[in-house]
Amino acid sequence: MNFEKSKKAFEEANKYIPGGVNSPVRAFKAVNITPPFIKEGKGSKIYDIDGNEYIDYVGSWGPLILGHCRPEVMNALKSSVEKSTSFGAPTEIETEMAKLICDAVPSVEMVRMVNSGTEATMSALRLARAYTGREIIVKFIGNYHGHSDCLLVKAGSGALTHGTPDSPGVPADIVKNTISAKYNDVEDLKNIFAAHGDNIAAVIIEPVAGNMGVVPSTKEFMTFLRDITNTYGSLLIIDEVMTGFRLSYHGAQSLYNVDPDITCFAKIIGGGLPVGAYGGKRKIMENISPLGSVYQAGTLSGNPLAMTAGVTTLRLLKENAKIYEAIEEKSKRLEEGFKDNASKLGIDIIINRVGSMLCLYFTKNDVHDFDSALTSDTAVFAKYFEEMLKEGVYLSPSQFESIFVSYAHTDEDIEKTIRANYNALKKLL
Ligand SMILES: Cc1ncc(COP(=O)(O)O)c(C=O)c1O
């Protein structure tokens, strides 16, 4: 495969953009190769500027559950853009989007649109703190909720340790009210609530963590989390930025049968355009400005292009229940194919999969939290990633990310990917 044009483009980008990219993981640093520069996409495929074709399992990091250039989405966008790009004034399509979300996810009675997942979680925390009059936020080690200051917190040395900044530039004062808890660990959470429960505004969780590979919370853990937050009067915020409308039309929360106070969305609800949203119980959401006093705003929030792409995507998902069945079936075949290859070759791997989110770890250990995810051999992953790319399969360029299967992936793509996996694993021997 030739990457000459991408190499030149990356050099040029590095002169003007920090690290050559507008979001760090795109730089492919974890796998130590130059990222291909992408020119276009169609269905399940993307094409780089050197003319290489890839089967795309990143899907813009999750939003493209229907693949690239889904005709209904593209046509709706074309007719929307002809009426202007933005108004900063109310439009009917915003209500349509809100209705679709509220109808799909029963715990959401009102919803506010923002422009990214980061904005959604950041605003949800402000609302939770205002509503409860409390300051502490509990998050889980290995869960990512965007890059707002108070959520950029590393694993502390002990469960009860208050957070320390994960990035320079985040004042210790800002994260002193963030506690990092162990994912899937009931005892740890019990201890944290015993010590701080009366001042915990909210617990925020990725129901299926997609930022340490793919690590689902257990049903027992989620049930316990709901119970203990209820007992202490803390809010439960479920971050469905990645899982929302992907694992089910009704969100991961429907799979766990849990009723959160606030839910955060992004990715799929924007159909590939910049969007986020947070929504929840009416009595909580009514505190947001201009109805209440919790301030939160956005020049481009609810803009017509993002709403059009999102509404069209959600409508297609709603009207075609078979989409989820088909994606589940394709994802299962990938999982089984990969496992089969590894066992034929005698390579130890663990595959975690929930619906169309899948991660292959190079470890023998069961992966159920951050520490167990870290047992995967990232050097081997980097080699595997490079081999898959050479085979024409574009995976997430980090061990600690999910791959995303879309409705656009064909049977042929799945077969080709399983063959590529076999060839790539063989090169590792
Ligand atoms: C679970 C989760 N929450 C929040 C975010 C932040 O979203 P954004 O990148 O749109 O700010 C992400 C991003 O991947 C995410 O996976």
Coordinates of C-alpha atoms and ligand atoms in Angstrom, one line a residue:
M1 CA 0.0 0.0 0.0
N2 CA 1.2 3.4 -0.9
F3 CA 0.9 6.2 1.7
E4 CA 3.1 8.9 0.0
K5 CA 0.4 11.5 -0.3
S6 CA -0.8 11.0 3.2
K7 CA 2.7 11.3 4.5
K8 CA 3.1 14.7 2.8
A9 CA -0.3 15.9 3.9
F10 CA 0.5 14.9 7.5
E11 CA 3.8 16.9 7.3
E12 CA 2.0 19.9 6.0
A13 CA -0.8 19.6 8.7
N14 CA 1.8 19.4 11.4
K15 CA 3.1 22.8 10.5
Y16 CA -0.2 24.4 11.4
I17 CA -2.2 22.1 13.6
P18 CA -0.9 20.7 16.9
G19 CA 0.1 17.2 16.1
G20 CA -1.4 17.5 12.7
V21 CA -4.9 16.6 13.9
N22 CA -8.0 18.2 15.5
S23 CA -8.5 15.3 18.0
P24 CA -5.5 13.4 19.4
V25 CA -6.4 9.8 18.7
R26 CA -6.5 10.5 14.9
A27 CA -2.8 11.0 14.9
F28 CA -2.3 7.2 15.2
K29 CA 0.4 7.7 17.8
A30 CA -0.6 4.6 19.7
V31 CA 0.1 2.5 16.7
N32 CA 3.1 4.5 15.6
I33 CA 2.2 5.0 11.9
T34 CA 1.3 8.0 9.7
P35 CA -2.5 8.3 9.5
P36 CA -4.0 8.0 6.1
F37 CA -5.7 11.2 5.0
I38 CA -9.3 10.4 4.1
K39 CA -10.9 11.8 0.9
E40 CA -14.3 10.3 0.8
G41 CA -16.6 7.5 2.1
K42 CA -19.4 5.5 0.7
G43 CA -21.4 2.8 2.5
S44 CA -19.0 0.7 4.5
K45 CA -15.8 2.0 2.7
I46 CA -13.5 4.9 3.0
Y47 CA -10.9 6.0 0.5
D48 CA -7.6 7.9 1.3
I49 CA -5.8 10.5 -0.8
D50 CA -3.4 7.8 -2.1
G51 CA -6.3 5.9 -3.6
N52 CA -6.4 3.1 -0.9
E53 CA -9.7 1.6 0.0
Y54 CA -10.6 0.4 3.5
I55 CA -13.5 -1.3 5.1
D56 CA -14.3 1.3 7.8
Y57 CA -14.9 0.0 11.4
V58 CA -14.5 3.5 13.0
G59 CA -17.5 5.1 11.4
S60 CA -16.4 8.6 12.6
W61 CA -16.0 7.1 16.1
G62 CA -19.6 5.8 16.3
P63 CA -22.0 8.2 14.6
L64 CA -22.3 6.4 11.3
I65 CA -24.4 3.4 12.2
L66 CA -25.9 3.5 8.7
G67 CA -22.6 3.9 7.0
H68 CA -21.2 6.8 4.8
C69 CA -23.5 8.8 2.5
R70 CA -26.7 7.0 3.4
P71 CA -28.9 8.4 0.5
E72 CA -31.9 9.5 2.8
V73 CA -29.5 11.4 5.0
M74 CA -27.6 13.0 2.1
N75 CA -30.8 14.1 0.3
A76 CA -32.3 15.6 3.5
L77 CA -29.1 17.5 4.1
K78 CA -29.1 18.8 0.6
S79 CA -32.5 20.2 0.8
S80 CA -31.8 21.7 4.3
V81 CA -28.7 23.4 3.3
E82 CA -30.5 25.2 0.5
K83 CA -32.6 27.0 3.2
S84 CA -29.5 28.4 5.0
T85 CA -27.0 26.8 7.4
S86 CA -28.2 28.3 10.6
F87 CA -30.6 30.8 12.1
G88 CA -30.0 30.9 15.9
A89 CA -33.8 31.0 16.2
P90 CA -36.3 28.2 17.0
T91 CA -37.1 25.7 14.2
E92 CA -39.6 22.9 14.1
I93 CA -37.0 20.3 13.4
E94 CA -35.6 20.8 16.9
T95 CA -38.9 19.8 18.5
E96 CA -39.0 16.8 16.2
M97 CA -35.6 15.7 17.4
A98 CA -36.6 16.2 21.0
K99 CA -39.8 14.2 20.5
L100 CA -37.9 11.4 18.8
I101 CA -35.4 11.2 21.7
C102 CA -38.1 11.4 24.4
D103 CA -40.3 8.8 22.7
A104 CA -37.3 6.4 22.3
V105 CA -35.9 6.7 25.8
P106 CA -38.7 6.8 28.4
S107 CA -36.4 8.2 31.2
V108 CA -36.0 11.3 29.1
E109 CA -39.0 13.7 29.5
M110 CA -37.2 16.8 28.2
V111 CA -34.0 17.3 26.3
R112 CA -31.6 20.1 25.5
M113 CA -29.4 20.0 22.4
V114 CA -25.8 21.0 22.5
N115 CA -22.9 20.5 20.1
S116 CA -20.8 17.6 21.4
G117 CA -20.7 14.8 23.9
T118 CA -18.3 16.9 26.0
E119 CA -20.8 19.7 26.3
A120 CA -23.6 17.3 27.1
T121 CA -21.8 15.7 30.1
M122 CA -20.4 19.0 31.3
S123 CA -23.9 20.6 31.2
A124 CA -25.5 17.5 32.9
L125 CA -23.0 17.8 35.8
R126 CA -23.7 21.5 36.3
L127 CA -27.5 20.7 36.3
A128 CA -27.0 17.8 38.8
R129 CA -25.0 20.0 41.1
A130 CA -27.5 22.8 41.0
Y131 CA -30.5 20.5 41.4
T132 CA -29.0 18.7 44.4
G133 CA -27.1 21.6 45.9
R134 CA -24.2 19.3 46.3
E135 CA -20.6 19.3 44.9
I136 CA -19.1 15.9 44.5
I137 CA -19.2 13.9 41.3
V138 CA -18.3 10.3 41.1
K139 CA -17.0 8.9 37.9
F140 CA -15.5 5.5 37.1
I141 CA -11.9 4.7 36.3
G142 CA -11.4 4.1 32.6
N143 CA -14.7 5.8 31.7
Y144 CA -14.3 8.8 29.4
H145 CA -16.9 11.6 29.3
G146 CA -15.2 14.2 27.1
H147 CA -12.6 16.7 28.0
S148 CA -14.2 19.1 30.4
D149 CA -12.0 20.0 33.4
C150 CA -13.8 18.2 36.2
L151 CA -14.1 14.9 34.3
L152 CA -10.4 14.7 33.2
V153 CA -9.5 12.7 36.2
K154 CA -7.1 9.8 36.4
A155 CA -7.5 6.7 38.5
G156 CA -6.6 7.7 42.1
S157 CA -4.4 5.5 44.2
G158 CA -7.3 4.4 46.3
A159 CA -11.0 4.3 45.9
L160 CA -11.6 7.1 48.3
T161 CA -8.9 9.3 46.9
H162 CA -10.1 12.6 45.5
G163 CA -9.2 13.1 41.9
T164 CA -6.0 14.6 40.7
P165 CA -5.8 16.3 37.3
D166 CA -5.2 14.0 34.3
S167 CA -4.0 16.9 32.2
P168 CA -1.8 19.9 32.9
G169 CA -4.0 23.0 32.9
V170 CA -6.7 21.5 35.0
P171 CA -6.5 23.2 38.4
A172 CA -6.5 20.8 41.4
D173 CA -9.2 22.9 42.9
I174 CA -11.6 22.0 40.1
V175 CA -11.2 18.3 40.4
K176 CA -11.1 18.1 44.1
N177 CA -14.8 17.3 44.0
T178 CA -14.4 14.5 41.5
I179 CA -14.0 11.0 42.9
S180 CA -12.8 8.1 40.8
A181 CA -14.4 4.8 41.6
K182 CA -13.7 1.3 40.4
Y183 CA -15.9 0.1 37.5
N184 CA -18.0 -2.9 38.3
D185 CA -16.9 -2.9 42.0
V186 CA -19.9 -2.7 44.4
E187 CA -17.7 -2.6 47.5
D188 CA -15.7 0.4 46.3
L189 CA -18.9 2.3 45.6
K190 CA -20.3 1.4 48.9
N191 CA -17.3 2.8 50.7
I192 CA -17.4 6.0 48.7
F193 CA -21.0 6.6 49.5
A194 CA -20.4 5.7 53.2
A195 CA -17.8 8.4 53.4
H196 CA -19.2 11.1 51.1
G197 CA -22.8 10.1 50.2
D198 CA -24.5 13.2 51.6
N199 CA -22.5 15.5 49.4
I200 CA -22.5 13.4 46.2
A201 CA -24.5 15.3 43.5
A202 CA -24.3 12.6 40.9
V203 CA -22.6 9.5 39.6
I204 CA -21.8 9.4 35.9
I205 CA -21.2 6.1 34.1
E206 CA -20.7 4.6 30.7
P207 CA -23.1 1.7 30.8
V208 CA -20.9 -0.2 28.3
A209 CA -17.5 1.5 28.6
G210 CA -16.2 2.1 25.1
N211 CA -13.1 4.0 26.2
M212 CA -11.1 1.1 27.6
G213 CA -12.0 -1.2 24.7
V214 CA -15.4 -2.6 25.3
V215 CA -16.3 -3.3 28.9
P216 CA -19.9 -3.7 29.9
S217 CA -21.1 -2.9 33.4
T218 CA -22.8 -5.9 35.0
K219 CA -26.5 -5.9 35.6
E220 CA -25.9 -6.3 39.3
F221 CA -23.6 -3.3 39.3
M222 CA -26.0 -1.1 37.5
T223 CA -28.9 -2.1 39.7
F224 CA -26.8 -1.4 42.8
L225 CA -25.7 1.9 41.4
R226 CA -29.4 3.0 40.9
D227 CA -30.3 1.8 44.4
I228 CA -27.5 3.5 46.2
T229 CA -27.9 6.8 44.3
N230 CA -31.6 6.7 45.2
T231 CA -30.8 6.0 48.9
Y232 CA -28.5 9.0 49.1
G233 CA -30.5 11.4 47.0
S234 CA -27.8 11.6 44.3
L235 CA -28.6 11.7 40.6
L236 CA -27.6 8.9 38.2
I237 CA -26.3 10.2 34.9
I238 CA -25.9 7.6 32.2
D239 CA -23.5 8.6 29.4
E240 CA -25.0 7.2 26.3
V241 CA -22.9 9.3 24.0
M242 CA -21.5 6.1 22.4
T243 CA -24.2 3.5 23.3
G244 CA -27.3 5.7 22.6
F245 CA -29.2 4.4 19.6
R246 CA -26.4 2.0 18.9
L247 CA -26.9 -0.9 21.3
S248 CA -30.7 -0.5 21.1
Y249 CA -33.1 2.2 19.8
H250 CA -34.0 2.7 23.5
G251 CA -30.4 3.1 24.7
A252 CA -28.2 0.8 26.7
Q253 CA -30.4 1.7 29.7
S254 CA -33.2 -0.4 28.2
L255 CA -30.9 -3.4 28.2
Y256 CA -30.2 -2.9 31.9
N257 CA -33.7 -1.9 32.7
V258 CA -32.4 1.1 34.7
D259 CA -34.1 4.4 35.0
P260 CA -31.5 7.2 35.2
D261 CA -32.2 10.8 36.2
I262 CA -30.2 12.3 33.3
T263 CA -28.9 10.8 30.0
C264 CA -26.3 12.2 27.7
F265 CA -26.2 11.6 24.0
A266 CA -24.1 12.6 21.0
K267 CA -22.7 10.7 17.9
I268 CA -25.6 8.8 16.3
I269 CA -28.2 11.6 17.1
G270 CA -26.2 13.9 14.8
G271 CA -25.9 11.5 11.9
G272 CA -22.3 12.5 11.5
L273 CA -22.7 16.2 12.2
P274 CA -21.6 17.9 15.4
V275 CA -24.3 17.3 18.1
G276 CA -24.8 16.4 21.7
A277 CA -27.8 16.4 24.0
Y278 CA -28.7 15.9 27.6
G279 CA -32.1 15.0 28.9
G280 CA -34.0 13.5 31.8
K281 CA -36.8 14.0 34.3
R282 CA -38.9 17.0 33.7
K283 CA -38.5 18.2 37.3
I284 CA -34.8 18.3 36.8
M285 CA -34.7 19.6 33.3
E286 CA -37.0 22.5 34.2
N287 CA -34.1 24.1 36.1
I288 CA -32.3 24.9 32.9
S289 CA -32.3 28.5 31.6
P290 CA -34.6 30.2 30.5
L291 CA -37.1 28.1 32.4
G292 CA -34.8 27.9 35.5
S293 CA -31.6 29.5 36.7
V294 CA -29.0 27.0 35.5
Y295 CA -27.3 28.7 32.6
Q296 CA -26.3 26.8 29.5
A297 CA -26.4 28.1 25.9
G298 CA -25.0 27.6 22.4
T299 CA -24.8 29.7 19.3
L300 CA -25.2 26.7 17.0
S301 CA -27.1 24.4 19.3
G302 CA -29.9 22.6 17.5
N303 CA -28.7 24.0 14.1
P304 CA -30.8 22.8 11.2
L305 CA -28.1 20.8 9.4
A306 CA -27.2 18.7 12.4
M307 CA -30.9 18.3 13.3
T308 CA -31.7 17.2 9.8
A309 CA -28.9 14.5 9.6
G310 CA -29.8 13.3 13.1
V311 CA -33.6 13.2 12.7
T312 CA -33.3 11.4 9.4
T313 CA -31.0 8.8 10.9
L314 CA -33.2 8.3 14.0
R315 CA -36.3 8.0 11.8
L316 CA -34.6 5.3 9.7
L317 CA -33.6 3.4 12.8
K318 CA -37.1 3.7 14.3
E319 CA -38.9 2.5 11.2
N320 CA -36.6 -0.4 10.5
A321 CA -36.2 -2.6 13.6
K322 CA -34.4 -5.1 11.4
I323 CA -31.4 -2.8 11.3
Y324 CA -30.4 -3.7 14.8
E325 CA -31.0 -7.4 14.2
A326 CA -28.8 -7.2 11.1
I327 CA -26.0 -5.4 12.8
E328 CA -26.1 -7.8 15.7
E329 CA -25.8 -10.7 13.3
K330 CA -22.9 -9.2 11.4
S331 CA -21.1 -8.3 14.7
K332 CA -21.6 -11.8 16.0
R333 CA -20.1 -13.3 12.9
L334 CA -17.0 -11.1 13.3
E335 CA -16.7 -12.1 16.9
E336 CA -17.0 -15.8 16.1
G337 CA -14.7 -15.5 13.1
F338 CA -11.9 -13.8 15.1
K339 CA -12.2 -16.3 17.9
D340 CA -12.0 -19.2 15.5
N341 CA -8.9 -17.7 13.8
A342 CA -7.1 -17.2 17.1
S343 CA -7.8 -20.7 18.3
K344 CA -6.6 -22.2 15.0
L345 CA -3.4 -20.2 15.3
G346 CA -3.0 -20.8 19.1
I347 CA -3.0 -17.1 20.0
D348 CA -4.5 -15.9 23.3
I349 CA -7.1 -13.2 22.7
I350 CA -10.2 -12.0 24.6
I351 CA -13.0 -10.5 22.6
N352 CA -15.6 -8.3 24.4
R353 CA -18.6 -7.5 22.4
V354 CA -22.0 -5.9 23.1
G355 CA -24.1 -5.5 20.0
S356 CA -22.1 -3.6 17.4
M357 CA -19.3 -2.6 19.8
L358 CA -16.4 -5.0 19.7
C359 CA -12.9 -5.1 21.0
L360 CA -10.1 -7.6 20.6
Y361 CA -7.6 -7.7 23.5
F362 CA -4.2 -9.5 23.4
T363 CA -4.5 -11.0 26.8
K364 CA -5.6 -14.3 28.5
N365 CA -7.4 -12.4 31.2
D366 CA -11.1 -11.7 31.4
V367 CA -11.5 -7.9 30.8
H368 CA -14.0 -6.4 33.2
D369 CA -12.5 -3.1 34.3
F370 CA -9.6 -0.7 33.7
D371 CA -6.9 -2.8 35.3
S372 CA -7.8 -5.9 33.4
A373 CA -8.0 -4.0 30.2
L374 CA -4.4 -2.8 30.8
T375 CA -3.2 -6.4 30.7
S376 CA -3.6 -6.4 26.9
D377 CA -0.3 -6.3 25.0
T378 CA -0.4 -2.9 23.3
A379 CA 2.7 -3.5 21.2
V380 CA 1.1 -6.6 19.7
F381 CA -2.0 -4.6 19.1
A382 CA 0.0 -2.0 17.2
K383 CA 1.4 -4.6 14.9
Y384 CA -2.0 -6.2 14.5
F385 CA -3.5 -2.8 13.6
E386 CA -0.8 -2.2 11.0
E387 CA -1.4 -5.6 9.4
M388 CA -5.1 -5.1 9.3
L389 CA -4.7 -1.7 7.6
K390 CA -2.5 -3.3 5.0
E391 CA -5.3 -5.8 4.4
G392 CA -7.6 -2.9 3.8
V393 CA -9.4 -2.9 7.2
Y394 CA -9.6 0.4 9.1
L395 CA -9.9 -0.3 12.8
S396 CA -9.8 2.2 15.7
P397 CA -6.1 3.0 16.1
S398 CA -5.9 2.2 19.8
Q399 CA -6.2 -0.9 21.9
F400 CA -8.6 1.0 24.2
E401 CA -11.2 1.9 21.7
S402 CA -14.2 -0.1 20.3
I403 CA -14.7 -0.9 16.7
F404 CA -18.2 -0.1 15.3
V405 CA -20.1 -2.3 13.0
S406 CA -22.6 -0.5 10.8
Y407 CA -25.7 -1.5 8.8
A408 CA -23.7 -0.7 5.6
H409 CA -21.2 -3.5 6.2
T410 CA -22.0 -6.2 3.7
D411 CA -21.6 -10.0 4.0
E412 CA -18.6 -9.7 1.8
D413 CA -17.0 -7.1 4.1
I414 CA -17.5 -9.4 7.1
E415 CA -15.9 -12.3 5.3
K416 CA -13.0 -10.2 4.0
T417 CA -12.5 -8.8 7.5
I418 CA -12.4 -12.3 9.0
R419 CA -9.8 -13.4 6.4
A420 CA -7.8 -10.3 7.1
N421 CA -7.9 -11.0 10.8
Y422 CA -6.5 -14.5 10.1
N423 CA -3.7 -13.1 8.0
A424 CA -2.9 -10.4 10.5
L425 CA -2.9 -12.7 13.5
K426 CA -0.6 -15.1 11.6
K427 CA 2.0 -12.4 11.1
L428 CA 2.1 -12.0 14.9
L429 CA 3.4 -15.5 15.4
Ligands
LIG1 C1 -18.9 7.9 26.4 C2 -18.4 9.2 25.8 N1 -18.8 10.4 26.4 C3 -18.4 11.6 26.0 C4 -17.6 11.7 24.9 C5 -17.2 13.0 24.4 O1 -17.9 13.3 23.2 P1 -17.3 14.4 22.1 O2 -16.1 13.8 21.6 O3 -18.4 14.5 21.1 O4 -17.1 15.6 22.9 C6 -17.2 10.5 24.2 C7 -16.4 10.6 23.0 O5 -16.0 9.7 22.4 C8 -17.6 9.3 24.7 O6 -17.3 8.1 24.1

